[in-house]
Each structure stands twice: as C-alpha cells, then as structure tokens.
Coordinates of N, CA and C in Angstrom, one line a residue:
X1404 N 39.9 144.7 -88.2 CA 39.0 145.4 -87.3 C 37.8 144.5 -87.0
X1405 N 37.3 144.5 -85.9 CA 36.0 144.0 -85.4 C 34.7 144.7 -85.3
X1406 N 34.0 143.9 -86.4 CA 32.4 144.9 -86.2 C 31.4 144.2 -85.3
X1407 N 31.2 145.2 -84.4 CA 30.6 144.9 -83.3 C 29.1 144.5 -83.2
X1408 N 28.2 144.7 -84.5 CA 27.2 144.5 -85.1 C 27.5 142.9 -85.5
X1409 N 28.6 142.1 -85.8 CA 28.4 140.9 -85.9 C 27.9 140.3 -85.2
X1410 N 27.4 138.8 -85.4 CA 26.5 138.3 -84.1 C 27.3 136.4 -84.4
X1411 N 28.5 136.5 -83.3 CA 29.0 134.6 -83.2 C 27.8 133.7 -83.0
X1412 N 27.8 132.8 -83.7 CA 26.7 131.3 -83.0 C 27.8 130.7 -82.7
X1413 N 27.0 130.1 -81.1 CA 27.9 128.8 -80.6 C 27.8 127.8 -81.8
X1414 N 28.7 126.4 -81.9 CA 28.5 125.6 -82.3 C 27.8 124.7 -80.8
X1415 N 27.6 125.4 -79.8 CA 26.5 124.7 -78.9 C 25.3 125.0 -78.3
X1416 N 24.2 124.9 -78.5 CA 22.9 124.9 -77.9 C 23.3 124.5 -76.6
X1417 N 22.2 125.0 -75.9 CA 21.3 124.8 -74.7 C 20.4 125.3 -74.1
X1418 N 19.4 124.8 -73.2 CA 18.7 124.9 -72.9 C 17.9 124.4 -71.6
X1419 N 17.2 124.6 -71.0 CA 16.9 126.3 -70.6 C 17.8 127.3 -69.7
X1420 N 18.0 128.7 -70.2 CA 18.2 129.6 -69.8 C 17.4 130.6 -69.6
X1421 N 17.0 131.4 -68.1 CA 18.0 131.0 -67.2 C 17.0 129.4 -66.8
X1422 N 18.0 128.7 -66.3 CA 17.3 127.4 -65.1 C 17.0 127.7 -64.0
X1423 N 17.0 125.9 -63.6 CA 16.7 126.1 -62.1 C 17.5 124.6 -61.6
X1424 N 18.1 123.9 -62.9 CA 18.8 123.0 -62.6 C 19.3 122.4 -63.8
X1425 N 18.5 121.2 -64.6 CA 19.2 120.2 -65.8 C 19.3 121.3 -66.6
X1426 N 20.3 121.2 -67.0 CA 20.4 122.1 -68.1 C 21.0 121.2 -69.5
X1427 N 20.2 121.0 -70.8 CA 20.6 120.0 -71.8 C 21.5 120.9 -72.9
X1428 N 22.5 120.5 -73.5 CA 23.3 120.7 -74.3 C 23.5 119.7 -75.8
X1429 N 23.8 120.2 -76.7 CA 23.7 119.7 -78.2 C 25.1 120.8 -78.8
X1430 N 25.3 119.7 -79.6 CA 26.6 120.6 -80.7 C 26.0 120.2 -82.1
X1431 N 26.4 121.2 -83.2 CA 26.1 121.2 -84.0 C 27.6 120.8 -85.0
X1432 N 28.2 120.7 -84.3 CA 29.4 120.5 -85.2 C 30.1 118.9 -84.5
X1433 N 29.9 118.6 -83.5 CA 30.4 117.3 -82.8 C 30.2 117.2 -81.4
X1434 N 30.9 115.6 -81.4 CA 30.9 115.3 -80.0 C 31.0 116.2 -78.7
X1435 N 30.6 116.4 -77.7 CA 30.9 117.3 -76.5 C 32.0 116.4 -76.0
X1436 N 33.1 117.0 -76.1 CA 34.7 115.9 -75.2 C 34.8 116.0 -73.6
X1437 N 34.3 117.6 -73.4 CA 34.8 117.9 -72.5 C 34.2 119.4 -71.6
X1438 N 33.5 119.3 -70.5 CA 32.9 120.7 -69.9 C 33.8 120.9 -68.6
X1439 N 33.6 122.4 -68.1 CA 34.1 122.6 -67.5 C 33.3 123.9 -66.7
X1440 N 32.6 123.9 -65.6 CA 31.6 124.9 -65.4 C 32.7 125.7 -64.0
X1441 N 32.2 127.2 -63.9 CA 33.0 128.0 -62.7 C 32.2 128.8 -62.9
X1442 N 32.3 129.2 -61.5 CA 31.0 131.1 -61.2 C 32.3 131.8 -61.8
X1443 N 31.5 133.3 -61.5 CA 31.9 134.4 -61.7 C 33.4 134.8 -60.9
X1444 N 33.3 134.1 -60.0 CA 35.4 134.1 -59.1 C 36.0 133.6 -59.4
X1445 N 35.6 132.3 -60.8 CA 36.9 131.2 -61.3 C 36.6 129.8 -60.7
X1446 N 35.5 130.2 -59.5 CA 35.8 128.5 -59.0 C 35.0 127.2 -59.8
X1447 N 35.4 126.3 -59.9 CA 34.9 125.2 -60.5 C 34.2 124.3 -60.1
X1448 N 33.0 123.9 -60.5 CA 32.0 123.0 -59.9 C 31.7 121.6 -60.5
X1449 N 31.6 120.7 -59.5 CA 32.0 119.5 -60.0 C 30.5 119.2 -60.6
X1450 N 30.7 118.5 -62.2 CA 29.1 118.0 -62.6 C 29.3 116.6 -63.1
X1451 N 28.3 116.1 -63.8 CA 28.5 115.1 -64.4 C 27.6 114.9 -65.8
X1452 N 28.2 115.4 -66.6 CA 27.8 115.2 -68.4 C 26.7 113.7 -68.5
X1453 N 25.6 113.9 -68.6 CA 24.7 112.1 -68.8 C 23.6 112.9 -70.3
X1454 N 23.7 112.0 -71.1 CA 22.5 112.2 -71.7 C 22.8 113.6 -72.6
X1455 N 23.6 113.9 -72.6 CA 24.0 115.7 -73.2 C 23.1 116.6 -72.2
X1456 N 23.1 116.3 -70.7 CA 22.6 117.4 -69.7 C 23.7 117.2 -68.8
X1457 N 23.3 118.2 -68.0 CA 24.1 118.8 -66.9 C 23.4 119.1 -65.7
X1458 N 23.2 118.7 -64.6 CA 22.4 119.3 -63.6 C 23.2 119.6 -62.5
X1459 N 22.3 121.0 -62.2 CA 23.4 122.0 -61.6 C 22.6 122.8 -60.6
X1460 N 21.4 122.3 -60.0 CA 20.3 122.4 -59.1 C 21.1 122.5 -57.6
X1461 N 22.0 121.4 -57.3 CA 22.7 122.0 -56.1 C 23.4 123.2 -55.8
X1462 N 23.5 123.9 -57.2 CA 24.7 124.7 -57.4 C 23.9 126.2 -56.3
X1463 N 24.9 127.4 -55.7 CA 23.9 128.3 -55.5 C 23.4 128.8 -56.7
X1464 N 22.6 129.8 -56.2 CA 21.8 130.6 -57.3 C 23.0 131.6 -57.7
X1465 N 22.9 131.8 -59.4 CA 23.6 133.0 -60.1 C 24.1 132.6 -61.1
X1466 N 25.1 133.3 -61.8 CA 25.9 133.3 -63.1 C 26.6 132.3 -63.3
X1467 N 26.6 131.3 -64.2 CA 27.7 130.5 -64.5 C 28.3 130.5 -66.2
X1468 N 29.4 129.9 -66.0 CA 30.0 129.8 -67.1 C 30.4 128.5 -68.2
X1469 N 29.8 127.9 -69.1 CA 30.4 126.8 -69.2 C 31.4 126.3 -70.5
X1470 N 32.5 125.7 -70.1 CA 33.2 125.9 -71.3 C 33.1 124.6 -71.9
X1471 N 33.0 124.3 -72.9 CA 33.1 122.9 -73.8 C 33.9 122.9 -74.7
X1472 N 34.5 121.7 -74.7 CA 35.5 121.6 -75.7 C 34.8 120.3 -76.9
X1473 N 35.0 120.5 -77.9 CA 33.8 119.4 -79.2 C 35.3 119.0 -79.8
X1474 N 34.7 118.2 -81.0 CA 36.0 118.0 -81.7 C 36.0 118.6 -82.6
X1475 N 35.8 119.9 -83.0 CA 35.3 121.2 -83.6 C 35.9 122.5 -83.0
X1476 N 36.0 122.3 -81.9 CA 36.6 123.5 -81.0 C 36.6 123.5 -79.4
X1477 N 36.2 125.3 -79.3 CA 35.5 125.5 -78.1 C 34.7 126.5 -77.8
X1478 N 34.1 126.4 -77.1 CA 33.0 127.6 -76.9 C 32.5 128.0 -75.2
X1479 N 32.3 128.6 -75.2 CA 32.1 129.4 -73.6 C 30.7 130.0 -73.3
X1480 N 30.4 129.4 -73.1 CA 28.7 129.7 -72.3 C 28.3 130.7 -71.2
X1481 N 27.3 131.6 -71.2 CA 26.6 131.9 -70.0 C 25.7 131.5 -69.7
X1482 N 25.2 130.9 -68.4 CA 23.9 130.4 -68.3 C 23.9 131.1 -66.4
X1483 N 22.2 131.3 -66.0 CA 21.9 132.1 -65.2 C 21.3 130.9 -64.5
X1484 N 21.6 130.7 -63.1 CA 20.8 129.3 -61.9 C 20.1 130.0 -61.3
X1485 N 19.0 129.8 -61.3 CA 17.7 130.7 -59.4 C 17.4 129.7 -59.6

C-alpha cells in the first residue's frame, strides 16, 4: 500500500521556481545525462543543458515538465514559466 503522507525527494534540485527563464539544476546522486522538457500537451521544447542550467525564457508562459535522466535514475519535474 501507499501512504500518501510520504513525502519523495528528487535526487534533483532546482531552482528558481516558478521562473522567468535560467532555470539551474544539481543532482545529488550524479551526473545529469540527459533532459527532456514538454508542456502540459506532450510537446517538447528544444533547450540546451550549459553550466547545469537550462534557459527557457523563450518558452511561452506556463507549466512545464522536466524529465532527467542521472546515472542514478530518473526524476520528473514541475516547474512554472511567467
């Protein structure tokens, strides 16, 4: 059974949420291999990983999603653009 009172930690930080554009990332368990960001319909937005940030200022405003894969796992993100 699942207790809903549990609380998961990513093995990834970031920061700031919500933005307005760079958004920086950190793993606590390894390398970041691999991101993959999409809104709320699935579609996918092209970025480019520099520095363990992400900038996403062109993007429109709203909900995004980002998935990372580490050499540890994977983890799935919400982060909010205005």
């Amino acid at each position: 059974s699942v207790n809903l009172s549990e609380e998961r930690t990513s093995p990834i930080q970031f920061y700031p949420n919500p933005t307005t554009g760079l958004v920086h990332l950190s793993s606590t368990t390894g390398f970041i291999e691999k991101i993959v960001v999409y809104d709320l319909f699935g579609r996918s937005y092209p970025h480019h990983l520099k520095d363990n940030c992400i900038n996403i200022s062109s993007y429109p405003n709203g909900v995004y999603f980002l998935e990372m894969s580490t050499n540890a796992g994977f983890s799935r993100l919400r982060i909010v653009k205005y």
